[in-house]
Amino acid sequence: MSPSKVSTIEWDKFYNIVDGQNRLAKSVHNGVNPSTAEKLWDVPIATEQDLEDAIASARKVFPSWSQTPIDKRRELLKKYGETIMQYEEEFTTLLGKENGKPQLFANGEVKAMSLWLGWHLKLEIPEETFEDDDKVIKTRYMPLGVCGAICPWNYPLLLSLGKIVPAVLTGNTIIVKPSPFTPYTSLKLIELAQEVFPPGVVQVIGGNDKLGASMTTHPGIDKISFTGSIPTGKKVMEACAKTLKRVTLELGGNDATIILPDVDVEKVAPEVAMGAFQNSGQVCVATKRIYIHESIYQPFLDAMVRFTKSIKVGGYDEEGVLLGPIQNSMQYEKVKGYFNDTKVNGYKFAVGQPDVAAGKGFFVQPTIIDNPPEDSKIVQEEPFGPIVPAMPYSDLEDAIARANNTLTGLGATVWGKDVEAAEKVAFRLEAGSVWVNSYEKPTPQALFGGVKQSGLGGEWGKTGLLAYLNPHVIHVYKTK
Ligand code: NAD
């Protein structure tokens, strides 16, 4: 980790940022450190007036910001990246405290910001020209205006920055609303943005779900980029329809993986388990259903179990920890519901215990359920925790049909030694992103989005920029 600069930022005081200024509020709320269940610092709950002021500031600066040459916007974004990374250590610790992820992974998320930012700096806004005998048609893309970013708690830093960067690069202004469970890192991320961008370009208002709902109906916001659950995503889309706002929805999923019979069991099984348990299963594209060819079902399951038993679960600051706690008590109770359902129905725990041990933090041991029925809760739903079902299949067509038999379609994975054959299976899986011989690893280099009820549109990659742009087509007739 690079040493941090002498900090001018106070890492234990948190503000909303409106029109370039730090703002407090009459009401406050608190996050909870999931490793200890202890209350964290006070965070101001932004009022409707804060939202109005933020929108006014964002609208005021939009004409000049959108006209600022893209090279200048790039230069400022680069500087922003450098500014953030001067505080790598502080962000890593703060993220560990608010979210629970172990230091190695918290630092990984902080470093990923640099990757996301750096990659976007290479992008150009596309332009297209069509010409025939009597006319030239130029298709350009214009920024949308004021964007609202509504974010979840599982990757609070990366998912905020992942909206800020494309929005600002394309000439939009943006107001971020972090999850009330993990407000701290986002508030600091945007406090630092004030050292670089003109007031109103990047703002943050922390608050509860009500504030998110107000953003979705407000006529002064032109676009909502929402990452979160499917039920909330539906509410967001409905609310956005009132003003016909542009909307991008990055929602949940129930990612299947298909293990073909020719895999190297010892090599692949631990990776598949990691795909399921990464970030304690709290990843929208974590592996959530494992279909294994019957000819290798038992050895593959045994290898996953051996690896799973070697995983150390613990607090964010403990040595050698691979998995941290569940991020919040609400989610913890929800995950426990999947354990209970599995226990009550008598399904077999290949590894893990039916009863989640009570303790101070929200800890759950990684757990694999051996061949539960296809219509069970653990197979049909997204637990968003470290519990995953494994099932044998005999016929590949049947495995593909089972993988696709869901209302969601965010990610999927296929593993096989014959890469061409695995890729053929990948093409048949109904998901926004499919990984072959890797667990789910989103990257800034490619569009990320879901099909079916996993979302609408997508972000990142070259085409992801279009989510922040309106087409503007000029038809020029040569002579009359
Ligand atoms: P959530 O839907 O409960 O909350 C997400 C955000 O929406 C929060 O900031 C919340 O305050 C806000 N919100 C709540 N009600 C609102 C309303 N009516 N209008 C506007 N905003 C409102 O989701 P969560 O529990 O924070 O996140 C977990 C879910 O997110 C999982 O289902 C996961 O799969 C999904 N997720 C998806 C992606 C993706 O990129 N597809 C990434 C991460 C998480």
Coordinates of C-alpha atoms and ligand atoms in Angstrom, one line a residue:
M1 CA 0.0 0.0 0.0
S2 CA 1.5 3.4 -0.9
P3 CA 2.0 5.7 2.1
S4 CA -0.7 8.4 2.4
K5 CA 0.0 12.1 2.2
V6 CA -0.3 14.3 5.2
S7 CA -4.0 14.4 5.4
T8 CA -6.1 17.6 5.4
I9 CA -9.2 15.5 5.4
E10 CA -10.7 14.5 8.8
W11 CA -11.4 10.8 8.5
D12 CA -13.8 10.8 11.5
K13 CA -16.1 13.7 10.4
F14 CA -18.6 13.2 7.6
Y15 CA -20.5 15.8 5.5
N16 CA -22.8 15.9 2.6
I17 CA -21.3 17.9 -0.2
V18 CA -23.5 20.5 -1.9
D19 CA -22.3 23.2 -4.2
G20 CA -18.7 22.6 -3.3
Q21 CA -19.4 23.0 0.5
N22 CA -19.4 20.6 3.4
R23 CA -22.9 20.4 4.9
L24 CA -24.1 19.1 8.2
A25 CA -27.8 18.4 9.0
K26 CA -30.1 18.4 12.0
S27 CA -30.7 14.7 11.8
V28 CA -28.0 12.1 11.7
H29 CA -27.8 8.4 11.4
N30 CA -25.0 5.8 11.8
G31 CA -23.5 2.9 10.1
V32 CA -22.5 -0.2 12.1
N33 CA -19.1 -1.9 11.9
P34 CA -20.3 -5.4 10.9
S35 CA -17.2 -7.0 12.4
T36 CA -18.1 -5.9 15.9
A37 CA -21.8 -4.7 15.6
E38 CA -20.6 -1.4 17.1
K39 CA -22.0 1.9 16.0
L40 CA -19.8 4.1 13.7
W41 CA -19.7 7.9 13.3
D42 CA -22.6 10.2 12.9
V43 CA -23.6 11.0 9.3
P44 CA -25.9 13.9 8.4
I45 CA -29.2 12.9 6.7
A46 CA -29.7 15.2 3.8
T47 CA -33.0 17.1 3.7
E48 CA -35.2 17.7 0.7
Q49 CA -33.7 21.3 0.7
D50 CA -30.2 19.8 0.4
L51 CA -31.4 17.8 -2.6
E52 CA -33.0 21.0 -4.1
D53 CA -29.8 22.9 -3.6
A54 CA -27.6 20.1 -5.0
I55 CA -29.8 20.0 -8.1
A56 CA -29.7 23.8 -8.5
S57 CA -25.9 23.8 -8.2
A58 CA -25.6 20.8 -10.7
R59 CA -27.9 22.6 -13.2
K60 CA -26.0 25.9 -12.8
V61 CA -22.6 24.4 -13.6
F62 CA -23.9 22.0 -16.4
P63 CA -23.7 24.4 -19.3
S64 CA -20.0 25.3 -18.7
W65 CA -19.0 21.8 -17.6
S66 CA -20.6 20.1 -20.7
Q67 CA -18.9 22.7 -22.9
T68 CA -15.5 22.1 -21.3
P69 CA -13.3 20.2 -23.8
I70 CA -13.2 16.4 -23.1
D71 CA -9.4 16.6 -22.8
K72 CA -9.7 19.0 -19.9
R73 CA -12.4 16.8 -18.3
R74 CA -10.0 13.9 -18.7
E75 CA -7.1 15.9 -17.2
L76 CA -9.3 16.7 -14.1
L77 CA -10.4 13.1 -13.8
K78 CA -6.8 12.0 -13.9
K79 CA -6.0 14.5 -11.1
Y80 CA -9.0 13.2 -9.2
G81 CA -7.6 9.6 -9.5
E82 CA -4.2 10.8 -8.2
T83 CA -5.9 12.7 -5.3
I84 CA -7.9 9.6 -4.2
M85 CA -5.0 7.3 -4.4
Q86 CA -3.0 9.5 -2.0
Y87 CA -5.4 8.3 0.6
E88 CA -5.2 4.6 -0.3
E89 CA -4.5 3.6 3.3
E90 CA -7.3 5.7 4.8
F91 CA -9.9 4.5 2.3
T92 CA -8.8 0.9 2.9
T93 CA -9.3 1.1 6.6
L94 CA -12.5 3.1 6.4
L95 CA -14.0 0.6 3.9
G96 CA -13.0 -2.3 6.2
K97 CA -14.7 -0.6 9.1
E98 CA -18.0 0.3 7.3
N99 CA -18.3 -2.7 5.0
G100 CA -16.5 -5.5 6.8
K101 CA -14.4 -6.7 4.0
P102 CA -10.9 -7.9 5.0
Q103 CA -8.0 -5.5 4.4
L104 CA -6.7 -7.4 1.3
F105 CA -10.0 -7.1 -0.4
A106 CA -10.8 -3.6 0.9
N107 CA -7.5 -2.5 -0.6
G108 CA -8.3 -4.4 -3.8
E109 CA -11.5 -2.3 -4.1
V110 CA -9.6 0.9 -3.5
K111 CA -7.0 -0.1 -6.2
A112 CA -9.8 -1.1 -8.6
M113 CA -10.9 2.6 -8.5
S114 CA -7.6 3.5 -10.2
L115 CA -8.1 0.8 -12.8
W116 CA -11.7 1.9 -13.6
L117 CA -10.6 5.5 -13.8
G118 CA -7.5 4.9 -15.8
W119 CA -9.3 2.8 -18.4
H120 CA -12.1 5.3 -18.9
L121 CA -9.5 8.0 -19.6
K122 CA -8.7 6.3 -22.8
L123 CA -12.2 6.4 -24.1
E124 CA -13.6 8.7 -26.8
I125 CA -17.2 9.7 -27.2
P126 CA -18.2 8.0 -30.4
E127 CA -19.2 9.9 -33.6
E128 CA -20.5 8.6 -36.8
T129 CA -21.0 10.0 -40.3
F130 CA -23.1 8.7 -43.1
E131 CA -22.8 10.3 -46.6
D132 CA -24.6 9.8 -49.9
D133 CA -25.2 11.9 -53.0
D134 CA -27.4 14.6 -51.4
K135 CA -26.7 14.6 -47.7
V136 CA -24.3 14.1 -44.8
I137 CA -25.7 12.7 -41.5
K138 CA -23.6 13.2 -38.4
T139 CA -24.5 11.3 -35.3
R140 CA -23.0 12.8 -32.2
Y141 CA -23.7 12.2 -28.5
M142 CA -24.6 14.9 -26.0
P143 CA -24.5 14.7 -22.2
L144 CA -27.8 14.2 -20.5
G145 CA -27.6 16.8 -17.8
V146 CA -27.8 16.1 -14.1
C147 CA -27.4 12.4 -13.2
G148 CA -28.4 10.8 -9.9
A149 CA -26.4 7.8 -8.7
I150 CA -28.2 5.5 -6.2
C151 CA -25.7 3.0 -4.8
P152 CA -25.7 -0.2 -2.7
W153 CA -23.6 -1.3 0.2
N154 CA -21.6 -4.2 -1.1
Y155 CA -19.0 -2.2 -3.1
P156 CA -19.6 1.3 -1.9
L157 CA -16.5 2.9 -3.3
L158 CA -16.2 1.2 -6.7
L159 CA -19.9 1.4 -7.5
S160 CA -20.0 5.1 -6.7
L161 CA -16.9 5.8 -8.7
G162 CA -18.1 3.6 -11.5
K163 CA -20.9 6.0 -12.0
I164 CA -19.0 9.2 -11.4
V165 CA -16.3 8.6 -13.9
P166 CA -18.4 7.9 -17.1
A167 CA -20.9 10.7 -16.1
V168 CA -18.3 13.3 -15.6
L169 CA -16.1 12.3 -18.6
T170 CA -19.1 12.6 -20.9
G171 CA -19.9 16.1 -19.6
N172 CA -22.7 15.4 -17.1
T173 CA -22.9 16.5 -13.5
I174 CA -23.7 13.9 -10.9
I175 CA -25.3 13.7 -7.4
V176 CA -24.5 10.5 -5.5
K177 CA -26.6 8.9 -2.9
P178 CA -24.7 6.2 -1.0
S179 CA -26.4 3.3 0.8
P180 CA -27.3 4.3 4.4
F181 CA -25.5 1.2 5.5
T182 CA -22.1 2.3 4.0
P183 CA -22.1 6.1 3.6
Y184 CA -18.6 6.8 4.9
T185 CA -16.2 6.1 2.0
S186 CA -18.5 7.7 -0.6
L187 CA -18.8 10.9 1.4
K188 CA -15.0 11.1 1.6
L189 CA -14.6 10.2 -2.1
I190 CA -16.8 13.1 -3.0
E191 CA -15.3 15.5 -0.5
L192 CA -12.0 14.9 -2.2
A193 CA -13.6 15.6 -5.6
Q194 CA -14.0 19.2 -4.5
E195 CA -10.3 19.6 -4.7
V196 CA -10.5 19.0 -8.4
F197 CA -13.9 19.8 -10.0
P198 CA -15.9 23.0 -10.1
P199 CA -18.7 23.2 -7.4
G200 CA -21.8 21.2 -8.5
V201 CA -20.0 18.8 -10.9
V202 CA -19.8 16.0 -8.3
Q203 CA -22.0 16.1 -5.2
V204 CA -23.1 13.7 -2.5
I205 CA -26.2 13.6 -0.3
G206 CA -26.4 10.8 2.2
G207 CA -29.7 9.7 3.6
N208 CA -32.3 7.0 3.8
D209 CA -34.4 5.3 1.1
K210 CA -36.8 8.2 1.1
L211 CA -34.1 10.5 -0.3
G212 CA -33.5 8.0 -3.1
A213 CA -37.2 8.0 -3.9
S214 CA -37.2 11.8 -4.0
M215 CA -34.3 11.7 -6.5
T216 CA -36.2 9.4 -8.8
T217 CA -39.3 11.7 -9.1
H218 CA -37.5 15.0 -9.2
P219 CA -37.9 16.8 -12.5
G220 CA -34.5 18.5 -12.1
I221 CA -32.7 15.1 -12.5
D222 CA -32.3 13.8 -16.0
K223 CA -31.0 10.3 -15.4
I224 CA -30.9 7.8 -12.6
S225 CA -28.2 5.2 -12.5
F226 CA -29.3 2.7 -9.9
T227 CA -27.5 -0.3 -8.5
G228 CA -29.4 -2.4 -6.0
S229 CA -32.1 -5.0 -5.5
I230 CA -34.7 -6.0 -8.1
P231 CA -37.7 -4.9 -6.0
T232 CA -36.2 -1.4 -5.5
G233 CA -35.2 -1.3 -9.1
K234 CA -38.8 -1.8 -10.2
K235 CA -39.9 1.1 -7.9
V236 CA -37.1 3.3 -9.4
M237 CA -38.2 2.5 -12.9
E238 CA -41.8 3.2 -12.1
A239 CA -40.9 6.5 -10.4
C240 CA -38.6 7.6 -13.3
A241 CA -41.4 7.0 -15.8
K242 CA -43.2 10.0 -14.3
T243 CA -40.6 12.4 -15.8
L244 CA -39.4 10.0 -18.5
K245 CA -35.9 10.2 -17.0
R246 CA -33.2 8.0 -18.5
V247 CA -32.6 5.1 -16.2
T248 CA -29.9 2.4 -15.9
L249 CA -30.7 -0.5 -13.6
E250 CA -28.0 -2.8 -12.3
L251 CA -29.9 -5.3 -10.2
G252 CA -29.6 -8.7 -8.6
G253 CA -29.1 -12.1 -10.2
N254 CA -29.0 -15.9 -9.6
D255 CA -25.8 -16.7 -11.5
A256 CA -25.4 -20.3 -12.6
T257 CA -22.2 -22.1 -13.3
I258 CA -21.9 -25.2 -15.4
I259 CA -18.9 -27.5 -14.8
L260 CA -18.2 -29.6 -17.8
P261 CA -16.9 -33.2 -17.3
D262 CA -13.4 -32.5 -18.6
V263 CA -12.3 -30.0 -16.0
D264 CA -9.2 -30.4 -13.8
V265 CA -11.2 -31.0 -10.6
E266 CA -8.4 -30.0 -8.1
K267 CA -7.6 -26.8 -9.9
V268 CA -11.2 -25.6 -10.8
A269 CA -13.1 -26.6 -7.6
P270 CA -11.4 -24.0 -5.3
E271 CA -12.0 -21.3 -7.9
V272 CA -15.6 -22.1 -8.3
A273 CA -16.0 -22.0 -4.5
M274 CA -14.3 -18.6 -4.5
G275 CA -16.7 -17.4 -7.1
A276 CA -19.5 -18.2 -4.8
F277 CA -18.0 -16.9 -1.6
Q278 CA -16.1 -13.8 -2.8
N279 CA -17.0 -10.8 -0.6
S280 CA -18.9 -13.3 1.6
G281 CA -21.3 -14.0 -1.3
Q282 CA -22.4 -10.3 -1.3
V283 CA -21.7 -9.8 -5.0
C284 CA -24.4 -9.3 -7.5
V285 CA -22.5 -11.6 -9.9
A286 CA -21.4 -14.2 -7.3
T287 CA -21.9 -17.8 -8.4
K288 CA -25.3 -18.7 -6.8
R289 CA -26.0 -22.2 -8.4
I290 CA -23.4 -24.8 -9.2
Y291 CA -24.3 -27.5 -11.8
I292 CA -21.6 -30.2 -12.0
H293 CA -21.5 -33.1 -14.4
E294 CA -22.6 -36.3 -12.6
S295 CA -19.4 -38.1 -13.7
I296 CA -17.3 -35.8 -11.5
Y297 CA -20.0 -34.6 -9.0
Q298 CA -18.6 -36.2 -5.9
P299 CA -14.9 -35.5 -6.4
F300 CA -15.6 -31.9 -7.4
L301 CA -17.9 -31.4 -4.4
D302 CA -15.3 -33.0 -2.1
A303 CA -12.6 -30.6 -3.5
M304 CA -14.8 -27.6 -3.0
V305 CA -15.5 -28.7 0.6
R306 CA -11.8 -29.2 1.3
F307 CA -11.1 -25.7 0.1
T308 CA -14.0 -24.2 1.9
K309 CA -12.9 -25.7 5.2
S310 CA -9.5 -23.9 4.8
I311 CA -11.2 -20.5 4.5
K312 CA -10.7 -18.2 7.5
V313 CA -13.7 -16.0 8.4
G314 CA -13.1 -13.0 10.6
G315 CA -13.1 -9.3 11.3
Y316 CA -11.9 -6.8 8.6
D317 CA -8.6 -6.2 10.5
E318 CA -7.7 -9.8 11.4
E319 CA -4.7 -11.5 9.8
G320 CA -5.2 -14.1 7.1
V321 CA -8.9 -13.6 6.8
L322 CA -10.4 -14.4 3.4
L323 CA -14.1 -13.7 4.2
G324 CA -15.5 -10.9 6.4
P325 CA -18.9 -10.6 8.0
I326 CA -22.3 -10.0 6.3
Q327 CA -22.5 -6.2 5.9
N328 CA -25.6 -5.5 8.0
S329 CA -28.0 -7.0 10.5
M330 CA -30.9 -7.0 8.1
Q331 CA -29.0 -8.9 5.5
Y332 CA -27.6 -11.2 8.2
E333 CA -31.1 -12.2 9.2
K334 CA -32.1 -12.7 5.6
V335 CA -29.1 -15.0 5.0
K336 CA -29.9 -16.9 8.2
G337 CA -33.4 -17.5 6.7
Y338 CA -31.7 -19.6 3.9
F339 CA -29.9 -21.7 6.5
N340 CA -33.1 -22.3 8.4
D341 CA -35.1 -23.2 5.2
T342 CA -32.3 -25.7 4.3
K343 CA -32.4 -27.2 7.8
V344 CA -36.2 -27.4 8.1
N345 CA -36.4 -29.1 4.7
G346 CA -33.6 -31.6 5.6
Y347 CA -31.3 -30.7 2.8
K348 CA -27.7 -31.9 3.2
F349 CA -24.9 -29.5 4.4
A350 CA -21.8 -30.6 2.5
V351 CA -19.8 -28.1 4.6
G352 CA -21.1 -25.5 7.1
Q353 CA -23.5 -25.8 10.0
P354 CA -27.3 -25.5 9.9
D355 CA -27.2 -23.0 12.8
V356 CA -25.3 -19.8 12.4
A357 CA -23.3 -19.3 15.5
A358 CA -24.3 -16.2 17.4
G359 CA -21.5 -13.7 18.2
K360 CA -20.8 -10.0 18.2
G361 CA -20.3 -9.5 14.5
F362 CA -22.5 -10.7 11.6
F363 CA -20.4 -13.8 10.7
V364 CA -21.5 -16.7 8.6
Q365 CA -19.2 -19.7 7.7
P366 CA -19.1 -20.5 4.0
T367 CA -21.6 -23.3 3.3
I368 CA -22.3 -25.6 0.4
I369 CA -25.7 -27.5 0.2
D370 CA -25.4 -30.9 -1.5
N371 CA -28.0 -31.4 -4.2
P372 CA -31.1 -29.6 -2.9
P373 CA -34.2 -29.9 -5.1
E374 CA -34.3 -27.5 -8.1
D375 CA -37.4 -25.8 -6.7
S376 CA -35.9 -25.1 -3.3
K377 CA -35.5 -21.6 -1.9
I378 CA -31.7 -21.8 -2.0
V379 CA -31.7 -22.7 -5.7
Q380 CA -34.5 -20.3 -6.8
E381 CA -33.5 -17.2 -4.9
E382 CA -30.4 -14.9 -4.4
P383 CA -29.3 -15.3 -0.8
F384 CA -26.5 -12.6 -1.1
G385 CA -24.5 -14.5 1.5
P386 CA -21.9 -17.3 1.6
I387 CA -24.3 -20.2 1.1
V388 CA -24.5 -22.0 -2.3
P389 CA -26.2 -25.1 -3.7
A390 CA -24.4 -27.7 -5.8
M391 CA -26.4 -30.1 -8.1
P392 CA -25.4 -32.9 -10.5
Y393 CA -26.6 -33.0 -14.1
S394 CA -26.3 -35.8 -16.6
D395 CA -27.4 -34.0 -19.8
L396 CA -25.8 -30.7 -20.9
E397 CA -29.1 -29.6 -22.5
D398 CA -30.8 -30.1 -19.2
A399 CA -28.1 -28.1 -17.3
I400 CA -28.4 -25.2 -19.8
A401 CA -32.2 -25.2 -19.4
R402 CA -31.9 -25.2 -15.6
A403 CA -29.3 -22.4 -15.7
N404 CA -31.7 -20.3 -17.9
N405 CA -34.8 -21.2 -15.9
T406 CA -34.8 -18.0 -13.9
L407 CA -36.4 -14.6 -14.2
T408 CA -32.9 -13.0 -13.7
G409 CA -29.9 -12.9 -16.0
L410 CA -27.0 -11.0 -14.6
G411 CA -23.9 -13.3 -14.9
A412 CA -23.0 -17.0 -15.5
T413 CA -19.9 -19.1 -15.8
V414 CA -18.8 -22.2 -17.7
W415 CA -15.7 -24.3 -16.9
G416 CA -14.2 -26.8 -19.3
K417 CA -10.8 -27.9 -20.6
D418 CA -12.1 -27.8 -24.2
V419 CA -12.4 -24.0 -24.3
E420 CA -14.3 -23.9 -27.6
A421 CA -16.9 -26.3 -26.3
A422 CA -17.2 -24.2 -23.1
E423 CA -17.6 -21.0 -25.1
K424 CA -20.4 -22.7 -27.1
V425 CA -22.3 -23.3 -23.9
A426 CA -21.5 -19.7 -22.8
F427 CA -23.3 -18.3 -25.9
R428 CA -26.4 -20.2 -24.9
L429 CA -26.7 -18.8 -21.3
E430 CA -29.2 -16.0 -20.8
A431 CA -27.1 -13.5 -18.9
G432 CA -25.6 -10.1 -19.5
S433 CA -22.0 -11.4 -18.9
V434 CA -20.7 -14.9 -19.1
W435 CA -17.2 -16.0 -18.0
V436 CA -15.5 -19.0 -19.4
N437 CA -12.9 -20.6 -17.1
S438 CA -13.0 -17.8 -14.6
Y439 CA -15.4 -16.9 -11.8
E440 CA -17.3 -13.6 -12.2
K441 CA -14.9 -10.7 -12.5
P442 CA -16.4 -7.5 -13.8
T443 CA -13.9 -5.2 -15.5
P444 CA -14.1 -1.6 -16.8
Q445 CA -13.1 -2.9 -20.2
A446 CA -16.5 -4.4 -21.0
L447 CA -20.1 -3.4 -20.6
F448 CA -21.7 -4.7 -17.4
G449 CA -25.5 -5.1 -17.3
G450 CA -28.2 -7.7 -16.8
V451 CA -30.9 -9.2 -19.0
K452 CA -34.4 -10.2 -17.9
Q453 CA -35.1 -8.8 -14.4
S454 CA -31.4 -8.3 -13.6
G455 CA -31.6 -4.8 -15.1
L456 CA -31.9 -2.4 -17.9
G457 CA -29.0 -1.1 -19.9
G458 CA -25.5 -1.3 -18.6
E459 CA -22.4 0.7 -17.7
W460 CA -18.6 0.6 -18.3
G461 CA -16.7 -0.5 -21.3
K462 CA -16.8 1.6 -24.5
T463 CA -20.5 1.2 -25.0
G464 CA -21.2 2.0 -21.4
L465 CA -20.5 5.7 -22.1
L466 CA -23.7 5.7 -24.1
A467 CA -25.7 5.3 -20.9
Y468 CA -24.7 8.9 -20.1
L469 CA -25.4 10.4 -23.5
N470 CA -28.3 11.3 -25.8
P471 CA -27.9 10.8 -29.6
H472 CA -27.9 14.1 -31.5
V473 CA -28.3 13.5 -35.2
I474 CA -27.7 16.3 -37.7
H475 CA -28.9 15.8 -41.3
V476 CA -27.2 18.2 -43.7
Y477 CA -28.6 18.4 -47.3
K478 CA -25.9 19.5 -49.7
T479 CA -27.8 21.7 -52.1
K480 CA -31.4 22.6 -52.7
Ligands
NAD1 P1 -31.4 -1.8 -2.2 O1 -32.2 -2.0 -3.4 O2 -32.0 -2.1 -0.9 O3 -30.8 -0.4 -2.0 C1 -30.0 0.2 -3.0 C2 -30.1 1.7 -2.9 O4 -31.4 2.2 -3.2 C3 -29.8 2.3 -1.5 O5 -29.0 3.4 -1.6 C4 -31.2 2.6 -1.0 O6 -31.1 3.6 0.0 C5 -31.9 3.1 -2.2 N1 -33.3 3.0 -2.2 C6 -34.1 2.2 -1.4 N2 -35.4 2.4 -1.7 C7 -35.5 3.3 -2.7 C8 -36.5 3.9 -3.5 N3 -37.8 3.6 -3.3 N4 -36.2 4.7 -4.5 C9 -34.9 5.0 -4.8 N5 -33.8 4.5 -4.0 C10 -34.1 3.7 -3.0 O7 -30.1 -2.8 -2.5 P2 -28.9 -3.1 -1.5 O8 -29.5 -4.1 -0.4 O9 -28.2 -1.9 -1.1 O10 -28.0 -4.0 -2.4 C11 -28.0 -5.4 -2.6 C12 -28.7 -5.7 -3.9 O11 -28.0 -5.0 -5.0 C13 -28.5 -7.2 -4.3 O12 -29.7 -7.7 -4.8 C14 -27.5 -7.2 -5.4 O13 -27.5 -8.3 -6.3 C15 -27.7 -5.9 -6.0 N6 -26.5 -5.4 -6.7 C16 -26.4 -5.3 -8.0 C17 -25.3 -4.9 -8.7 C18 -25.2 -4.8 -10.2 O14 -24.3 -4.2 -10.7 N7 -26.0 -5.5 -10.9 C19 -24.1 -4.6 -7.9 C20 -24.2 -4.6 -6.5 C21 -25.4 -5.0 -5.9

